Coordinates of N, CA, C and O and ligand atoms in Angstrom, one line a residue:
X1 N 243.9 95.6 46.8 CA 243.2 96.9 46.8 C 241.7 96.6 46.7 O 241.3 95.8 45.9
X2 N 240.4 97.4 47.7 CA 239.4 97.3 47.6 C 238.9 98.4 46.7 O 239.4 99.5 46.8
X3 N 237.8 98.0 45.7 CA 237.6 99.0 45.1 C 236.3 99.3 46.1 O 235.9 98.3 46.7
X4 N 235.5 100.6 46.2 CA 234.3 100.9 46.9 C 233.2 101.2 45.6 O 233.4 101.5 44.4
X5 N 232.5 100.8 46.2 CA 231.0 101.3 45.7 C 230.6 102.5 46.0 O 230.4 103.0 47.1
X6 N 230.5 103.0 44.7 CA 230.3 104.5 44.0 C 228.7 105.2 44.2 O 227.6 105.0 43.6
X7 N 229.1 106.0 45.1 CA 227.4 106.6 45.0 C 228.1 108.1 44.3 O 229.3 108.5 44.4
X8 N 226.4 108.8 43.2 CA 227.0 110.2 42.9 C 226.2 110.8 43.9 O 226.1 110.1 44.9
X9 N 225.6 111.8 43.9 CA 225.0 113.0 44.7 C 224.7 114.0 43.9 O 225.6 114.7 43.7
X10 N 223.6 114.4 43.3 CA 223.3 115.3 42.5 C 222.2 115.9 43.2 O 221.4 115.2 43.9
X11 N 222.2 117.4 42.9 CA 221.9 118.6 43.3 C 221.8 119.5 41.8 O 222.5 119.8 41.0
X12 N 219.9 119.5 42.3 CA 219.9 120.5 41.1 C 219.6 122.0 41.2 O 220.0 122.6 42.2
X13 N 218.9 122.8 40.2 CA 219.3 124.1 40.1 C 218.7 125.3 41.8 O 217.7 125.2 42.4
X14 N 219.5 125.9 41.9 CA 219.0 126.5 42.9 C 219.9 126.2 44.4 O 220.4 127.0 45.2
X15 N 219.9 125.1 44.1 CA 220.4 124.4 45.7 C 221.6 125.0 46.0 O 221.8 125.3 47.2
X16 N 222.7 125.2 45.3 CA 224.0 126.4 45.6 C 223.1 127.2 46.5 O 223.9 128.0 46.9
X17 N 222.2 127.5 47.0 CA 221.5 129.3 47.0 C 221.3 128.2 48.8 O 221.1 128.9 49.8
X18 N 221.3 127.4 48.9 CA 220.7 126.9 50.4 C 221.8 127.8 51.5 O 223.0 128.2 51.4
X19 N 220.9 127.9 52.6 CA 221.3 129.1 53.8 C 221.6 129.9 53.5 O 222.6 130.4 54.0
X20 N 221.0 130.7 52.5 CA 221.1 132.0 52.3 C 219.8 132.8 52.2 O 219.8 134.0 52.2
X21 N 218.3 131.8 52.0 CA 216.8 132.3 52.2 C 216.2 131.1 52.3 O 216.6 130.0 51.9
X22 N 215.3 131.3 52.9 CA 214.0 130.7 53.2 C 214.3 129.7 54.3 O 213.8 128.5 54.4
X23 N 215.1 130.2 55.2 CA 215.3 129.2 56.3 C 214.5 128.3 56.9 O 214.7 127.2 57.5
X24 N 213.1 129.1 56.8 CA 212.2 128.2 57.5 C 211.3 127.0 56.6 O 210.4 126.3 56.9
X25 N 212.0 127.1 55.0 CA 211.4 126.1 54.1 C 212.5 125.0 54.1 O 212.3 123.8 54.2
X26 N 214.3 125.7 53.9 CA 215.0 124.4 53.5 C 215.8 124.9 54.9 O 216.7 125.6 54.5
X27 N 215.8 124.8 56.1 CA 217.0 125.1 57.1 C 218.1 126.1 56.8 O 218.2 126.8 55.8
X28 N 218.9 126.0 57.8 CA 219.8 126.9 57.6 C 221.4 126.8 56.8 O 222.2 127.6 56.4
X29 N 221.2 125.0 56.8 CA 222.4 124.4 56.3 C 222.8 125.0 54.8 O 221.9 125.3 54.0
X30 N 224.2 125.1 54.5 CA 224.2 125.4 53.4 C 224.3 123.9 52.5 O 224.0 122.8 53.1
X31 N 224.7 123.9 51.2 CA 224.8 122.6 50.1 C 226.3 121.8 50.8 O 226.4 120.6 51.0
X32 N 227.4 122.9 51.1 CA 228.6 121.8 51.4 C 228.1 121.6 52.7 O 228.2 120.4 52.8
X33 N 227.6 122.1 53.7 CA 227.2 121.0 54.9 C 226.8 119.8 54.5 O 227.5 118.9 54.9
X34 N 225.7 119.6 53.6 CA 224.9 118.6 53.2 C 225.6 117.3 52.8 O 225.7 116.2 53.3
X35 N 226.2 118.2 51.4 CA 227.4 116.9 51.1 C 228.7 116.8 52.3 O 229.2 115.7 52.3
X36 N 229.1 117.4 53.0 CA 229.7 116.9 53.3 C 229.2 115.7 55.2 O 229.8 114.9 55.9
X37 N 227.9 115.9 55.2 CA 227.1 114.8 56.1 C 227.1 113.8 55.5 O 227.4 112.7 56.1
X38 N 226.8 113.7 53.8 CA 226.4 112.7 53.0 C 227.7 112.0 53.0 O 227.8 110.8 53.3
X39 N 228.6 112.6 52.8 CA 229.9 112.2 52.1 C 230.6 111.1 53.9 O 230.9 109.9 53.8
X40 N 230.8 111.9 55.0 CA 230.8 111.1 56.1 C 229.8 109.8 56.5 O 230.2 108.8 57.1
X41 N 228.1 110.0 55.9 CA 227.8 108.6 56.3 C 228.0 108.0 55.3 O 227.9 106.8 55.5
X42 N 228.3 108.3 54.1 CA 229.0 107.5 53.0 C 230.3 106.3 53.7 O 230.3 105.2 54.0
X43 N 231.3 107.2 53.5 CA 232.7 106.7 54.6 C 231.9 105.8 55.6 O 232.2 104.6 55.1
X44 N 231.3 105.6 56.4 CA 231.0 104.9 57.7 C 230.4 103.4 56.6 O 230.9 102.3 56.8
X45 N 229.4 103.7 55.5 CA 229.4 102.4 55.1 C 230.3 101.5 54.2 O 230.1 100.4 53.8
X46 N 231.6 102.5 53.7 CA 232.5 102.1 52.8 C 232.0 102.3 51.7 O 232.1 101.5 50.8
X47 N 231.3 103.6 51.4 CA 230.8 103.9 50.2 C 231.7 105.4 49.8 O 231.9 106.4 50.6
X48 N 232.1 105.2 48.5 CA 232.8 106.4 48.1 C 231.3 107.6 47.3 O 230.3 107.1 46.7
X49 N 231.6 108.9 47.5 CA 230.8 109.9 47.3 C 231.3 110.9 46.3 O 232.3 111.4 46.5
X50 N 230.6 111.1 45.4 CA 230.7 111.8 44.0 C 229.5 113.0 44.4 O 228.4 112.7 45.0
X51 N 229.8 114.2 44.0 CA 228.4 115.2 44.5 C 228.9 116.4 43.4 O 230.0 117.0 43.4
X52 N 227.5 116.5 42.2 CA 227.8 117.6 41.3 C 226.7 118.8 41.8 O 225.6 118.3 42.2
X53 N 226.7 119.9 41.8 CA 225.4 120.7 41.7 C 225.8 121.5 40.1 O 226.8 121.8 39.5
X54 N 224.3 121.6 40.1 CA 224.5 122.0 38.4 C 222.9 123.3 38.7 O 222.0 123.2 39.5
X55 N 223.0 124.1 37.6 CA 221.6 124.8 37.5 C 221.3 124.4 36.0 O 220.2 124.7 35.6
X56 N 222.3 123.7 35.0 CA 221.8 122.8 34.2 C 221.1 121.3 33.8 O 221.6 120.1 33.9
X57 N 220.0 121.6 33.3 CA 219.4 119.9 33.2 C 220.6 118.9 32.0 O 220.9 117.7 32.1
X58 N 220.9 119.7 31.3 CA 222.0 118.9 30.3 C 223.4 118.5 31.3 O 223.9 117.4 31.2
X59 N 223.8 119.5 32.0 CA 225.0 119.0 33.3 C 224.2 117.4 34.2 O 224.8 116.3 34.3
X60 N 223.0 117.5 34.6 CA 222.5 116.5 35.5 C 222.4 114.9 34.8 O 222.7 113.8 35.3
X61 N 221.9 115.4 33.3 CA 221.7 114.1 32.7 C 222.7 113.3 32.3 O 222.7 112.1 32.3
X62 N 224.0 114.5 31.8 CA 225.4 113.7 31.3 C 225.8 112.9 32.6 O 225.9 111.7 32.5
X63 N 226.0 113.7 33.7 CA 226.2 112.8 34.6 C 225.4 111.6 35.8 O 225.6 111.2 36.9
X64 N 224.4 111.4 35.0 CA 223.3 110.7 35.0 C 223.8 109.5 34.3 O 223.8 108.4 34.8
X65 N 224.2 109.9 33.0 CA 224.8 108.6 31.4 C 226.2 108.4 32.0 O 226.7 107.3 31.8
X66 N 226.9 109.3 32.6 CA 228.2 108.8 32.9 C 228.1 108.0 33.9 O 228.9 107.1 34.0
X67 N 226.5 108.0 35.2 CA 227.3 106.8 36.4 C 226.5 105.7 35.6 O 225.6 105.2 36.3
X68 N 226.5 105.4 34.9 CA 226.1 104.1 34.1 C 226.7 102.9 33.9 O 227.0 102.6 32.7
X69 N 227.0 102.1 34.6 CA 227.8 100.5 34.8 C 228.9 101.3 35.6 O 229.9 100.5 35.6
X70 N 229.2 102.4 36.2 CA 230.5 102.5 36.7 C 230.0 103.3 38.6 O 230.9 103.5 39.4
X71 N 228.6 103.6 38.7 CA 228.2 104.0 40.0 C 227.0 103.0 40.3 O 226.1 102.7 39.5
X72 N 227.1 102.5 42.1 CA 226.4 101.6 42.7 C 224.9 102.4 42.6 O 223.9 101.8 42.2
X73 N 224.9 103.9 43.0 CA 223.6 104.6 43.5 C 223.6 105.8 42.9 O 224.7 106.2 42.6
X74 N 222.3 106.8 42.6 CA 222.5 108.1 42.2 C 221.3 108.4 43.7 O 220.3 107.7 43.9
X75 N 221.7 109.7 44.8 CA 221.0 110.3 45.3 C 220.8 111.7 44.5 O 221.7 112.4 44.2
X76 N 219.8 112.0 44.2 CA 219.3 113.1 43.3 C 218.1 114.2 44.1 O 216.9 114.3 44.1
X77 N 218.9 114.9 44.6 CA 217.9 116.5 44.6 C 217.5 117.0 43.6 O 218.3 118.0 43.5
X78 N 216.9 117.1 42.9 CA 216.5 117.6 41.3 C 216.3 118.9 41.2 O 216.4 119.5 40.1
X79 N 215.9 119.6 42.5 CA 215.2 120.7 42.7 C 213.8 121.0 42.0 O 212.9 120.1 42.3
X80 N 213.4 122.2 41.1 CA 212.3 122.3 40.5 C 212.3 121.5 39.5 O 211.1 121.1 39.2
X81 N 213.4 121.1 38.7 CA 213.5 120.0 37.7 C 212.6 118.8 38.2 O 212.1 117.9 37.5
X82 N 212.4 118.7 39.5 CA 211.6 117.5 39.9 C 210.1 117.6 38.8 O 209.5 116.9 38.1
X83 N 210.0 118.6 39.3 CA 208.1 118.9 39.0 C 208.0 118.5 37.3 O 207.0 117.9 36.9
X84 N 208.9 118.7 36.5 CA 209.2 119.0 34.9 C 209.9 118.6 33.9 O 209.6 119.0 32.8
X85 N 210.9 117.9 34.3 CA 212.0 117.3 33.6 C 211.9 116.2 33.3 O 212.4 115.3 34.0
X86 N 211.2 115.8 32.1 CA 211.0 114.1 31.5 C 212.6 113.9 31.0 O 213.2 112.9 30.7
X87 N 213.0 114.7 31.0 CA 214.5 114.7 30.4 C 215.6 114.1 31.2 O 216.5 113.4 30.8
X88 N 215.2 114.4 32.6 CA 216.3 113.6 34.1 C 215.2 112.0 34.3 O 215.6 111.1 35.0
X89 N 214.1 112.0 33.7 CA 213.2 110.9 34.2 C 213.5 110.2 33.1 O 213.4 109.0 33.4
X90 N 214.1 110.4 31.4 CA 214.4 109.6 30.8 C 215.7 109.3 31.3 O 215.9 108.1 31.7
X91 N 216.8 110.2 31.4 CA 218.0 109.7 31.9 C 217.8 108.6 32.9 O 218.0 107.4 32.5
X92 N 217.4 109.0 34.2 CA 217.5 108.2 35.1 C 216.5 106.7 34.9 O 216.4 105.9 35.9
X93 N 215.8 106.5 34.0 CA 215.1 104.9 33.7 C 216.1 104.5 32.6 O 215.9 103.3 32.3
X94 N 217.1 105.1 32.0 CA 218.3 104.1 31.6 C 219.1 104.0 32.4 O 220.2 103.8 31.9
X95 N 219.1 104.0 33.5 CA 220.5 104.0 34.6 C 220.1 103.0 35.6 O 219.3 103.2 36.5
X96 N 220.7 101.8 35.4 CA 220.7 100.5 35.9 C 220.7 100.3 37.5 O 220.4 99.2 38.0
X97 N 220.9 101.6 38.4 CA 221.4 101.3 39.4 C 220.4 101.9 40.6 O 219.3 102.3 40.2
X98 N 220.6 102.0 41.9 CA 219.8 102.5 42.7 C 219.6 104.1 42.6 O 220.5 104.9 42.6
X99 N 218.2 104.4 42.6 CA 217.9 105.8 42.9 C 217.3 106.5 43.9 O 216.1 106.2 44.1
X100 N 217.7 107.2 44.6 CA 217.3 108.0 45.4 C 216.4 109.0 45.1 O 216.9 109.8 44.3
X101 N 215.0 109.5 45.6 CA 214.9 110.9 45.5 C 214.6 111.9 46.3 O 213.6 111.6 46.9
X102 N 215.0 113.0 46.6 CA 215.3 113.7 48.0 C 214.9 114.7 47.9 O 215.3 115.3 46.8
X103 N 214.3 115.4 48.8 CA 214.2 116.3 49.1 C 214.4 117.1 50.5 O 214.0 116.5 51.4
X104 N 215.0 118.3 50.9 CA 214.4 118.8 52.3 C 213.0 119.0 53.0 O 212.4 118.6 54.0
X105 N 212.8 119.7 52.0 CA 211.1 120.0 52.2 C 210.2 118.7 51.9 O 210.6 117.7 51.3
X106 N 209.3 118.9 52.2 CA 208.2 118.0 52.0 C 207.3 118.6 50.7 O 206.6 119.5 51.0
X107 N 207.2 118.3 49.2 CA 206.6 119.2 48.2 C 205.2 118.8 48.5 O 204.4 119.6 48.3
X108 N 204.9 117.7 49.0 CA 203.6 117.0 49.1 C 202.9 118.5 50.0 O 201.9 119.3 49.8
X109 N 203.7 118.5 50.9 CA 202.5 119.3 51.8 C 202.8 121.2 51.7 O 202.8 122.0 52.6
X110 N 203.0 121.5 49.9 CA 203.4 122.9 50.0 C 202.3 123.0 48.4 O 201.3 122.3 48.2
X111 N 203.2 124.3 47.3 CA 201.8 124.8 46.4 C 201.5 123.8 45.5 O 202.4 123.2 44.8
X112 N 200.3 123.5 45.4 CA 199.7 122.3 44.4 C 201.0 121.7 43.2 O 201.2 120.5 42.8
X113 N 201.7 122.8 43.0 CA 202.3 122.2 41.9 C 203.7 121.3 42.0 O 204.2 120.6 41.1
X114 N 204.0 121.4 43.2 CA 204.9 120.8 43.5 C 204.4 119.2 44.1 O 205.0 118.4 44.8
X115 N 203.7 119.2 43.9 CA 202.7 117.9 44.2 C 203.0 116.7 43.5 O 203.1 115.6 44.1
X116 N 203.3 117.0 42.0 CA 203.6 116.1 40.9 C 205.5 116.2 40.9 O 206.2 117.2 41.0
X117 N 205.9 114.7 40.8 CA 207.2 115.0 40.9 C 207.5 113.5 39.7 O 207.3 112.3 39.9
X118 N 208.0 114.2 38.7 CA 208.0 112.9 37.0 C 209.1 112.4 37.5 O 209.5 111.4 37.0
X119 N 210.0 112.8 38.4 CA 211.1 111.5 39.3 C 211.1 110.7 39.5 O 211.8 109.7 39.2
X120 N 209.8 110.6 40.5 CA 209.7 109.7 41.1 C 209.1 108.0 40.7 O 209.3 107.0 41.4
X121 N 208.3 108.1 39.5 CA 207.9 107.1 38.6 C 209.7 105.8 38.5 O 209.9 104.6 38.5
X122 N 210.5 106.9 38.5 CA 212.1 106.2 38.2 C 213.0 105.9 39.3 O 214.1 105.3 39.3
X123 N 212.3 106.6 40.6 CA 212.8 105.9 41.3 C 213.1 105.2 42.2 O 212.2 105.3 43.0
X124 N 213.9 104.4 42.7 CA 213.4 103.3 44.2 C 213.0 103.4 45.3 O 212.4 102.5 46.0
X125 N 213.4 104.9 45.5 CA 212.4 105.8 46.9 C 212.7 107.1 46.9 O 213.7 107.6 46.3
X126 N 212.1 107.8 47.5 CA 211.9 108.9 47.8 C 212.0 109.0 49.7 O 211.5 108.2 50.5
X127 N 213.0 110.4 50.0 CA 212.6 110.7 50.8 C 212.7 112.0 50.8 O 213.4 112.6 50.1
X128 N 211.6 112.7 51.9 CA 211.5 114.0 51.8 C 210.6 114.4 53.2 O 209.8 113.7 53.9
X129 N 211.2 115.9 53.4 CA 210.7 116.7 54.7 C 211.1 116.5 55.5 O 210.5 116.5 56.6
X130 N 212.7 116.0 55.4 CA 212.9 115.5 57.2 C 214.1 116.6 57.0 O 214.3 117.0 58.2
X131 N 215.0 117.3 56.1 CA 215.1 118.6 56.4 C 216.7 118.1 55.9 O 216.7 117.4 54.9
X132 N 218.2 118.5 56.6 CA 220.0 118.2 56.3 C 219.3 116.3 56.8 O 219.8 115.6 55.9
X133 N 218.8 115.7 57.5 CA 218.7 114.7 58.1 C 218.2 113.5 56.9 O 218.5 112.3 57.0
X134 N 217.5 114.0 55.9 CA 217.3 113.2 54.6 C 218.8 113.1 53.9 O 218.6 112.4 52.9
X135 N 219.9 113.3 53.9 CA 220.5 113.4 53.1 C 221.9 111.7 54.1 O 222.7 111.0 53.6
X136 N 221.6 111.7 55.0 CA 221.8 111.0 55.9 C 221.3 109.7 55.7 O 222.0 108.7 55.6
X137 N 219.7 110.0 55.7 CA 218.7 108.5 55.6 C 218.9 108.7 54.4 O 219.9 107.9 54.4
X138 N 218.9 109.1 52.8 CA 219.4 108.8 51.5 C 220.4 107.9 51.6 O 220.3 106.8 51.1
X139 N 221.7 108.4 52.5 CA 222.9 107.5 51.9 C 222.9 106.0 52.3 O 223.6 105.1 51.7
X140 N 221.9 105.9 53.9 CA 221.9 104.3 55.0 C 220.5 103.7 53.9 O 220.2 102.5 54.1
X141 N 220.0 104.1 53.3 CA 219.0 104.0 52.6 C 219.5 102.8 51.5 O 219.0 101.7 51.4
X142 N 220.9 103.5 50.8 CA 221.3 103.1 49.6 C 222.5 102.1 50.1 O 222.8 101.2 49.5
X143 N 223.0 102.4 51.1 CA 223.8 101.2 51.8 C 222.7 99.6 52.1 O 222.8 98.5 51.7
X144 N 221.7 100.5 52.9 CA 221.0 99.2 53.0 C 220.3 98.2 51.8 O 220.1 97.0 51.9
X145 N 220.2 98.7 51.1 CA 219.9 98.1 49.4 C 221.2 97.4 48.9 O 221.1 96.6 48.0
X146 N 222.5 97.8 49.4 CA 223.2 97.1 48.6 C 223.9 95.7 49.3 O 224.3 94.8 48.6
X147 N 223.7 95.7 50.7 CA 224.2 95.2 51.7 C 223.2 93.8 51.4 O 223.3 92.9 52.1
Ligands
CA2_201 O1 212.6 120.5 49.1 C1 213.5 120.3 48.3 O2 214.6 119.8 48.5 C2 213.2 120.8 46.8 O3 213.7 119.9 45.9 C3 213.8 122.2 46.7 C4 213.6 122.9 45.4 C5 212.1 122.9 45.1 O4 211.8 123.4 43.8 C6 211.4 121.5 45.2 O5 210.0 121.7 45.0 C7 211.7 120.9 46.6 C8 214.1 124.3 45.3 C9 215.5 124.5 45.8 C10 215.7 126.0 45.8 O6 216.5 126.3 47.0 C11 216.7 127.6 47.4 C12 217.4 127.8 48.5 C13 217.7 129.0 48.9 C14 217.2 130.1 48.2 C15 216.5 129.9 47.1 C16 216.2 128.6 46.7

């Protein structure tokens, strides 16, 4: 039996709400489109795919401490928790493993405040603004690091 290497997928608060407003900030895709792109180029590298959405920061962190010695990678949409949450930035700098941080939009190039993202200090890359197509380059991203 092979076991696979475990990526999770986390999605934070808000992102349930994707294709239902602001099509022209996050597309039209909804969240299970997303995961389920992620979850297919997952499969293509023999990577198994775990994906929670939460509008809780306490939901993101537990499962932040749970992929701990037992998941290869965390891809993390944080949502607005990006801008504010030293709480997912403590979690995710005890979590030994590859991180992702993702966005659809580009925050760099929208209101000043989304400018600052305390994620990113923790994690191994960031990608953002390329739209459903980041969640794609997230997962060949985290394949390619492990390969
Ligand atoms: O661009 C991204 O992926 C963001 O992480 C999305 C967050 C935002 O706070 C970050 O600055 C950038 C917000 C997600 C909210 O998504 C909605 C979707 C439809 C309707 C309302 C909100």
């Amino acid at each position: 039996m092979t076991i696979q290497p475990a990526v999770l997928l986390l999605s934070g608060p808000n992102l349930n709400l994707l294709g239902t407003r602001e099509p022209s900030v996050y597309g039209t895709g909804t969240l299970d489109d997303h995961v389920a792109a992620a979850t297919a180029a997952a499969a293509a590298h023999g990577l198994a795919l775990r994906h929670l959405q939460s509008n809780r920061e306490s939901d993101l962190i537990d499962a932040i401490h749970s992929a701990r010695g037992t998941t290869a990678a965390i891809v993390i949409n944080p949502g607005a928790f990006t801008h504010t949450s030293w709480a997912i930035h403590d979690a995710l700098a005890a979590y030994d493993g590859i991180v992702v941080e993702l966005h659809l939009s580009n925050p760099d190039s929208r209101e000043p405040w989304r400018r600052t993202s305390v994620v990113a200090p923790v994690a191994t890359g960031t990608i953002s603004g390329f739209g459903a197509h980041g969640y794609v380059l997230a997962i060949d991203a985290v394949a390619a690091r492990l390969s």
